[in-house]
Amino acid sequence: MNYDYEYFCKSAEYVKSIIKDTPDAAIILGSCLGDFADRIENPVVIEYKDIPNFLTSTVQSHAGKLIFGTIAGKKVLCMSGRFHHYEGYAFEQLTAPIRLFKLLGARVSVITNAAGGVNTSYKPGDVMVISDHIKLTGASPLCGKNIDEFGPRFFDVTDMYTKELREIALECAHGSSLTVHEGVYMYFTGPQFETPAEIRAARILGADAVGMSTVTEALTAAHCSMPLLGLSVITNMAAGVTSEKISHEEVGEVTGTISKQFGDYVEKIISRI
Ligand code: HPA
């Protein structure tokens, strides 16, 4: 498949034919965090399956809908349901969401995810503002022929998680009942959760949380110079930190418990973007 500039433009043209406005923020909702989309006022909903050249969600807790509307007076475009390499998508295909946001003119991207806590001072239900990431497995989503219209072949990723947005997110934590940390996210391809030995290695390398998403999107955002905020909801302590086994059900339970608080927190951040 030839993923050239026109390939991605085709998705954007379809969405633009339905949504005429430019989003202030485009938001990707992580595993079990789809409730946030219910806050969108005057929603316009587009099913992923109707967007040409777009991907479809295969994970149950990911709805597969693009929703445009207003939150806290800001125009937002929400992806309820995201794509992962473990679903069988090539890394290159995982550039589609952020490239769509870019082509629609979104000012910033906000990416949320569910993650396992590696830092032993974290606890389930905490939130981590992502300051940086570690990715030692899997190819870059920017492999293959470079698309110059999006960005250069070689690109800097020093400030991938935009400092100003991180500062806003940390300020918004004041007055929230959530415990908000700032830390490093480490990417594993999944779908298996990590082994205890991998988690010990991750900790030695400087990771505070681990997960199976976000990093492909963050790299795509850096390539096309899109300001980015990444937020992890710690849904469980990572493998081997406690004697508990990790399950997708547990991830759903914890996100369900803090759904309202997390939604209030993200809404406050959006109001300041
Ligand atoms: N590991 C990877 N991904 C995750 C985890 C985890 O422990 N929890 C939620 N998503």
mmCIF file of C-alpha atoms and ligand atoms in Angstrom:
data_model
loop_
_atom_site.group_PDB
_atom_site.id
_atom_site.type_symbol
_atom_site.label_atom_id
_atom_site.label_comp_id
_atom_site.label_asym_id
_atom_site.label_seq_id
_atom_site.Cartn_x
_atom_site.Cartn_y
_atom_site.Cartn_z
ATOM 1 C CA MET A 1 0.000 0.000 0.000
ATOM 2 C CA ASN A 2 1.245 3.465 -0.898
ATOM 3 C CA TYR A 3 0.622 5.710 2.098
ATOM 4 C CA ASP A 4 1.316 9.012 0.343
ATOM 5 C CA TYR A 5 0.044 12.517 1.095
ATOM 6 C CA GLU A 6 -3.071 12.052 -1.068
ATOM 7 C CA TYR A 7 -3.908 8.866 0.838
ATOM 8 C CA PHE A 8 -4.259 10.815 4.103
ATOM 9 C CA CYS A 9 -5.910 13.831 2.384
ATOM 10 C CA LYS A 10 -8.737 11.582 1.239
ATOM 11 C CA SER A 11 -9.758 10.890 4.875
ATOM 12 C CA ALA A 12 -9.557 14.597 5.734
ATOM 13 C CA GLU A 13 -11.637 15.680 2.736
ATOM 14 C CA TYR A 14 -14.460 13.384 3.819
ATOM 15 C CA VAL A 15 -14.398 14.654 7.430
ATOM 16 C CA LYS A 16 -14.220 18.285 6.240
ATOM 17 C CA SER A 17 -17.323 17.724 4.119
ATOM 18 C CA ILE A 18 -19.226 17.024 7.375
ATOM 19 C CA ILE A 19 -17.388 19.142 9.948
ATOM 20 C CA LYS A 20 -16.827 22.631 8.605
ATOM 21 C CA ASP A 21 -15.140 24.029 11.759
ATOM 22 C CA THR A 22 -11.485 23.834 12.800
ATOM 23 C CA PRO A 23 -10.937 22.050 16.149
ATOM 24 C CA ASP A 24 -9.064 23.881 18.910
ATOM 25 C CA ALA A 25 -8.041 20.512 20.315
ATOM 26 C CA ALA A 26 -8.142 16.979 18.952
ATOM 27 C CA ILE A 27 -8.331 14.300 21.629
ATOM 28 C CA ILE A 28 -7.624 10.566 21.468
ATOM 29 C CA LEU A 29 -9.453 8.669 24.193
ATOM 30 C CA GLY A 30 -7.634 5.629 25.534
ATOM 31 C CA SER A 31 -8.864 2.222 26.681
ATOM 32 C CA CYS A 32 -12.084 2.539 28.664
ATOM 33 C CA LEU A 33 -11.844 6.365 28.687
ATOM 34 C CA GLY A 34 -14.565 6.777 26.058
ATOM 35 C CA ASP A 35 -17.037 8.298 28.607
ATOM 36 C CA PHE A 36 -15.386 11.660 28.098
ATOM 37 C CA ALA A 37 -17.051 11.918 24.691
ATOM 38 C CA ASP A 38 -20.466 12.139 26.440
ATOM 39 C CA ARG A 39 -19.490 15.642 27.576
ATOM 40 C CA ILE A 40 -19.357 16.993 24.042
ATOM 41 C CA GLU A 41 -22.124 19.512 23.358
ATOM 42 C CA ASN A 42 -23.898 19.554 19.974
ATOM 43 C CA PRO A 43 -22.022 16.447 18.863
ATOM 44 C CA VAL A 44 -21.547 15.549 15.219
ATOM 45 C CA VAL A 45 -20.615 11.862 15.001
ATOM 46 C CA ILE A 46 -18.740 10.152 12.187
ATOM 47 C CA GLU A 47 -18.157 6.403 12.248
ATOM 48 C CA TYR A 48 -14.567 5.410 11.468
ATOM 49 C CA LYS A 49 -15.842 2.851 8.983
ATOM 50 C CA ASP A 50 -17.330 5.662 6.853
ATOM 51 C CA ILE A 51 -14.049 7.605 6.579
ATOM 52 C CA PRO A 52 -12.111 6.665 3.434
ATOM 53 C CA ASN A 53 -8.609 5.297 4.096
ATOM 54 C CA PHE A 54 -9.143 5.394 7.879
ATOM 55 C CA LEU A 55 -8.748 2.434 10.234
ATOM 56 C CA THR A 56 -11.366 0.720 12.393
ATOM 57 C CA SER A 57 -11.122 -0.187 16.096
ATOM 58 C CA THR A 58 -11.102 -3.879 16.877
ATOM 59 C CA VAL A 59 -10.887 -3.603 20.689
ATOM 60 C CA GLN A 60 -14.234 -3.854 22.545
ATOM 61 C CA SER A 61 -13.570 -0.902 24.861
ATOM 62 C CA HIS A 62 -12.815 1.366 21.854
ATOM 63 C CA ALA A 63 -15.984 2.704 20.207
ATOM 64 C CA GLY A 64 -14.773 3.624 16.698
ATOM 65 C CA LYS A 65 -16.269 7.104 16.401
ATOM 66 C CA LEU A 66 -15.007 10.561 15.602
ATOM 67 C CA ILE A 67 -17.041 13.141 17.508
ATOM 68 C CA PHE A 68 -16.892 16.891 16.923
ATOM 69 C CA GLY A 69 -18.506 19.480 19.206
ATOM 70 C CA THR A 70 -17.870 21.862 22.086
ATOM 71 C CA ILE A 71 -16.357 21.307 25.532
ATOM 72 C CA ALA A 72 -15.647 24.189 27.923
ATOM 73 C CA GLY A 73 -16.307 26.644 25.098
ATOM 74 C CA LYS A 74 -13.611 25.050 22.904
ATOM 75 C CA LYS A 75 -14.157 23.212 19.655
ATOM 76 C CA VAL A 76 -12.983 19.654 20.113
ATOM 77 C CA LEU A 77 -12.636 16.634 17.903
ATOM 78 C CA CYS A 78 -12.592 13.396 19.885
ATOM 79 C CA MET A 79 -11.510 9.988 18.699
ATOM 80 C CA SER A 80 -13.443 7.516 20.792
ATOM 81 C CA GLY A 81 -11.449 4.405 20.020
ATOM 82 C CA ARG A 82 -7.822 4.220 18.958
ATOM 83 C CA PHE A 83 -5.588 1.919 16.969
ATOM 84 C CA HIS A 84 -2.704 -0.218 18.158
ATOM 85 C CA HIS A 85 0.020 -2.226 16.499
ATOM 86 C CA TYR A 86 -1.175 -5.383 18.283
ATOM 87 C CA GLU A 87 -4.442 -5.237 16.310
ATOM 88 C CA GLY A 88 -2.387 -6.049 13.241
ATOM 89 C CA TYR A 89 -1.906 -2.513 11.933
ATOM 90 C CA ALA A 90 1.487 -1.702 10.463
ATOM 91 C CA PHE A 91 3.349 1.063 12.313
ATOM 92 C CA GLU A 92 2.988 3.298 9.225
ATOM 93 C CA GLN A 93 -0.807 3.023 9.355
ATOM 94 C CA LEU A 94 -0.808 4.274 12.949
ATOM 95 C CA THR A 95 0.072 7.769 11.666
ATOM 96 C CA ALA A 96 -3.511 8.152 10.338
ATOM 97 C CA PRO A 97 -5.219 9.784 13.381
ATOM 98 C CA ILE A 98 -2.670 12.538 14.004
ATOM 99 C CA ARG A 99 -2.309 13.213 10.281
ATOM 100 C CA LEU A 100 -6.080 13.596 10.101
ATOM 101 C CA PHE A 101 -5.957 16.087 12.997
ATOM 102 C CA LYS A 102 -3.183 17.996 11.259
ATOM 103 C CA LEU A 103 -5.040 18.162 7.947
ATOM 104 C CA LEU A 104 -8.163 19.379 9.750
ATOM 105 C CA GLY A 105 -6.124 22.219 11.248
ATOM 106 C CA ALA A 106 -6.352 21.160 14.928
ATOM 107 C CA ARG A 107 -4.172 23.420 17.077
ATOM 108 C CA VAL A 108 -3.134 20.795 19.621
ATOM 109 C CA SER A 109 -3.488 17.059 20.189
ATOM 110 C CA VAL A 110 -4.330 15.560 23.572
ATOM 111 C CA ILE A 111 -3.674 11.842 23.901
ATOM 112 C CA THR A 112 -4.947 9.791 26.821
ATOM 113 C CA ASN A 113 -4.234 6.193 27.708
ATOM 114 C CA ALA A 114 -4.536 3.552 30.377
ATOM 115 C CA ALA A 115 -1.133 2.506 31.714
ATOM 116 C CA GLY A 116 0.538 0.264 34.252
ATOM 117 C CA GLY A 117 2.399 1.948 37.108
ATOM 118 C CA VAL A 118 6.130 1.186 37.204
ATOM 119 C CA ASN A 119 7.037 3.886 39.689
ATOM 120 C CA THR A 120 6.234 2.320 43.056
ATOM 121 C CA SER A 121 5.041 5.641 44.489
ATOM 122 C CA TYR A 122 2.162 5.631 41.966
ATOM 123 C CA LYS A 123 -1.148 3.931 42.677
ATOM 124 C CA PRO A 124 -4.119 2.852 40.540
ATOM 125 C CA GLY A 125 -6.342 5.851 39.845
ATOM 126 C CA ASP A 126 -3.421 8.312 39.670
ATOM 127 C CA VAL A 127 -2.760 10.323 36.509
ATOM 128 C CA MET A 128 0.629 10.884 34.880
ATOM 129 C CA VAL A 129 1.366 13.839 32.612
ATOM 130 C CA ILE A 130 3.810 12.360 30.096
ATOM 131 C CA SER A 131 7.087 14.268 30.030
ATOM 132 C CA ASP A 132 8.913 11.935 27.635
ATOM 133 C CA HIS A 133 8.861 8.344 26.436
ATOM 134 C CA ILE A 134 11.045 5.305 25.849
ATOM 135 C CA LYS A 135 10.438 3.114 22.819
ATOM 136 C CA LEU A 136 12.906 0.288 22.282
ATOM 137 C CA THR A 137 10.539 -2.138 20.542
ATOM 138 C CA GLY A 138 8.849 -1.990 17.154
ATOM 139 C CA ALA A 139 9.521 0.185 14.134
ATOM 140 C CA SER A 140 8.937 3.925 13.938
ATOM 141 C CA PRO A 141 5.578 4.931 12.402
ATOM 142 C CA LEU A 142 7.636 7.342 10.283
ATOM 143 C CA CYS A 143 9.503 4.514 8.525
ATOM 144 C CA GLY A 144 9.075 4.286 4.770
ATOM 145 C CA LYS A 145 9.092 7.049 2.163
ATOM 146 C CA ASN A 146 8.982 10.409 3.936
ATOM 147 C CA ILE A 147 5.959 12.609 3.263
ATOM 148 C CA ASP A 148 7.564 16.046 3.040
ATOM 149 C CA GLU A 149 4.187 17.805 3.267
ATOM 150 C CA PHE A 150 3.963 16.586 6.887
ATOM 151 C CA GLY A 151 7.572 17.009 7.979
ATOM 152 C CA PRO A 152 11.233 16.305 7.267
ATOM 153 C CA ARG A 153 12.878 12.881 6.984
ATOM 154 C CA PHE A 154 14.904 13.372 10.170
ATOM 155 C CA PHE A 155 13.196 15.267 12.950
ATOM 156 C CA ASP A 156 13.886 16.344 16.490
ATOM 157 C CA VAL A 157 11.886 14.805 19.347
ATOM 158 C CA THR A 158 13.418 16.641 22.285
ATOM 159 C CA ASP A 159 10.224 18.541 23.166
ATOM 160 C CA MET A 160 7.671 16.121 21.784
ATOM 161 C CA TYR A 161 5.390 16.524 24.821
ATOM 162 C CA THR A 162 4.935 20.286 24.711
ATOM 163 C CA LYS A 163 6.220 22.033 27.842
ATOM 164 C CA GLU A 164 3.514 24.739 27.914
ATOM 165 C CA LEU A 165 0.768 22.100 27.738
ATOM 166 C CA ARG A 166 2.409 20.033 30.482
ATOM 167 C CA GLU A 167 2.549 23.128 32.668
ATOM 168 C CA ILE A 168 -1.151 23.790 32.080
ATOM 169 C CA ALA A 169 -1.929 20.151 32.938
ATOM 170 C CA LEU A 170 0.083 20.303 36.164
ATOM 171 C CA GLU A 171 -1.538 23.597 37.171
ATOM 172 C CA CYS A 172 -4.993 22.137 36.520
ATOM 173 C CA ALA A 173 -4.197 19.347 38.989
ATOM 174 C CA HIS A 174 -4.534 21.885 41.836
ATOM 175 C CA GLY A 175 -8.045 21.575 43.202
ATOM 176 C CA SER A 176 -8.585 18.201 41.525
ATOM 177 C CA SER A 177 -9.143 15.169 43.728
ATOM 178 C CA LEU A 178 -6.803 13.214 41.441
ATOM 179 C CA THR A 179 -3.151 12.656 42.256
ATOM 180 C CA VAL A 180 -1.258 13.909 39.207
ATOM 181 C CA HIS A 181 2.403 13.058 38.564
ATOM 182 C CA GLU A 182 4.727 13.919 35.719
ATOM 183 C CA GLY A 183 6.765 11.027 34.320
ATOM 184 C CA VAL A 184 8.162 8.879 31.539
ATOM 185 C CA TYR A 185 5.971 6.449 29.573
ATOM 186 C CA MET A 186 7.536 3.326 28.131
ATOM 187 C CA TYR A 187 6.039 1.656 25.078
ATOM 188 C CA PHE A 188 5.580 -2.098 24.728
ATOM 189 C CA THR A 189 3.815 -3.472 21.642
ATOM 190 C CA GLY A 190 1.505 -5.873 23.551
ATOM 191 C CA PRO A 191 -1.045 -7.411 23.436
ATOM 192 C CA GLN A 192 0.451 -9.381 26.312
ATOM 193 C CA PHE A 193 1.071 -7.390 29.455
ATOM 194 C CA GLU A 194 4.748 -7.146 30.301
ATOM 195 C CA THR A 195 6.736 -9.673 32.306
ATOM 196 C CA PRO A 196 7.965 -8.745 35.801
ATOM 197 C CA ALA A 197 11.535 -8.810 34.415
ATOM 198 C CA GLU A 198 10.570 -6.342 31.671
ATOM 199 C CA ILE A 199 9.047 -4.061 34.277
ATOM 200 C CA ARG A 200 12.202 -4.210 36.441
ATOM 201 C CA ALA A 201 14.212 -3.332 33.325
ATOM 202 C CA ALA A 202 11.784 -0.495 32.475
ATOM 203 C CA ARG A 203 12.252 0.943 35.969
ATOM 204 C CA ILE A 204 16.049 0.807 35.702
ATOM 205 C CA LEU A 205 15.777 2.581 32.319
ATOM 206 C CA GLY A 206 13.782 5.419 33.873
ATOM 207 C CA ALA A 207 10.166 4.539 33.057
ATOM 208 C CA ASP A 208 7.361 5.530 35.434
ATOM 209 C CA ALA A 209 4.504 3.886 33.502
ATOM 210 C CA VAL A 210 4.087 1.373 30.664
ATOM 211 C CA GLY A 211 1.520 0.957 27.919
ATOM 212 C CA MET A 212 0.758 -0.221 24.393
ATOM 213 C CA SER A 213 -0.249 3.010 22.668
ATOM 214 C CA THR A 214 0.443 6.765 22.500
ATOM 215 C CA VAL A 215 4.064 6.638 21.368
ATOM 216 C CA THR A 216 3.239 6.010 17.698
ATOM 217 C CA GLU A 217 0.872 8.985 17.811
ATOM 218 C CA ALA A 218 3.367 11.168 19.691
ATOM 219 C CA LEU A 219 6.066 10.512 17.092
ATOM 220 C CA THR A 220 3.633 11.370 14.296
ATOM 221 C CA ALA A 221 2.756 14.621 16.086
ATOM 222 C CA ALA A 222 6.443 15.504 16.444
ATOM 223 C CA HIS A 223 7.005 14.817 12.732
ATOM 224 C CA CYS A 224 4.277 17.280 11.694
ATOM 225 C CA SER A 225 5.106 19.822 14.457
ATOM 226 C CA MET A 226 1.809 19.398 16.274
ATOM 227 C CA PRO A 227 1.794 20.532 19.938
ATOM 228 C CA LEU A 228 1.001 17.548 22.133
ATOM 229 C CA LEU A 229 -0.186 16.656 25.620
ATOM 230 C CA GLY A 230 -0.091 13.020 26.800
ATOM 231 C CA LEU A 231 -2.014 11.850 29.881
ATOM 232 C CA SER A 232 -1.846 8.347 31.356
ATOM 233 C CA VAL A 233 -4.404 6.972 33.784
ATOM 234 C CA ILE A 234 -2.626 4.447 35.986
ATOM 235 C CA THR A 235 -5.087 1.559 36.039
ATOM 236 C CA ASN A 236 -2.933 -1.071 37.743
ATOM 237 C CA MET A 237 0.531 -1.548 39.114
ATOM 238 C CA ALA A 238 2.678 -3.068 36.366
ATOM 239 C CA ALA A 239 3.599 -6.770 36.345
ATOM 240 C CA GLY A 240 5.443 -8.002 39.413
ATOM 241 C CA VAL A 241 5.029 -4.777 41.428
ATOM 242 C CA THR A 242 2.368 -6.560 43.473
ATOM 243 C CA SER A 243 1.390 -10.238 43.484
ATOM 244 C CA GLU A 244 -1.859 -9.369 41.614
ATOM 245 C CA LYS A 245 -2.363 -10.578 38.051
ATOM 246 C CA ILE A 246 -3.188 -7.906 35.463
ATOM 247 C CA SER A 247 -6.397 -8.023 33.456
ATOM 248 C CA HIS A 248 -8.198 -5.836 30.934
ATOM 249 C CA GLU A 249 -11.253 -6.006 33.231
ATOM 250 C CA GLU A 250 -9.245 -4.371 36.015
ATOM 251 C CA VAL A 251 -8.259 -1.591 33.598
ATOM 252 C CA GLY A 252 -11.966 -1.009 32.884
ATOM 253 C CA GLU A 253 -12.884 -1.020 36.587
ATOM 254 C CA VAL A 254 -10.327 1.625 37.526
ATOM 255 C CA THR A 255 -11.093 3.927 34.578
ATOM 256 C CA GLY A 256 -14.793 3.543 35.478
ATOM 257 C CA THR A 257 -14.100 4.612 39.071
ATOM 258 C CA ILE A 258 -12.271 7.803 38.164
ATOM 259 C CA SER A 259 -14.139 8.561 34.929
ATOM 260 C CA LYS A 260 -15.941 11.634 36.330
ATOM 261 C CA GLN A 261 -12.852 13.104 38.043
ATOM 262 C CA PHE A 262 -10.672 12.449 35.012
ATOM 263 C CA GLY A 263 -13.286 14.013 32.718
ATOM 264 C CA ASP A 264 -13.458 17.124 34.943
ATOM 265 C CA TYR A 265 -9.661 17.316 34.883
ATOM 266 C CA VAL A 266 -9.368 17.030 31.102
ATOM 267 C CA GLU A 267 -12.211 19.518 30.648
ATOM 268 C CA LYS A 268 -10.361 22.031 32.833
ATOM 269 C CA ILE A 269 -7.227 21.551 30.733
ATOM 270 C CA ILE A 270 -9.219 22.004 27.496
ATOM 271 C CA SER A 271 -10.696 25.250 28.824
ATOM 272 C CA ARG A 272 -7.121 26.607 29.139
ATOM 273 C CA ILE A 273 -5.791 25.426 25.796
HETATM 274 N N1 HPA B 1 0.849 -2.672 30.686
HETATM 275 C C1 HPA B 1 0.606 -2.255 29.427
HETATM 276 N N2 HPA B 1 -0.493 -1.597 29.088
HETATM 277 C C2 HPA B 1 -1.384 -1.329 30.049
HETATM 278 C C3 HPA B 1 -1.188 -1.739 31.380
HETATM 279 C C4 HPA B 1 -0.015 -2.440 31.707
HETATM 280 O O1 HPA B 1 0.237 -2.828 32.865
HETATM 281 N N3 HPA B 1 -2.283 -1.321 32.086
HETATM 282 C C5 HPA B 1 -3.088 -0.682 31.206
HETATM 283 N N4 HPA B 1 -2.560 -0.683 29.967
#
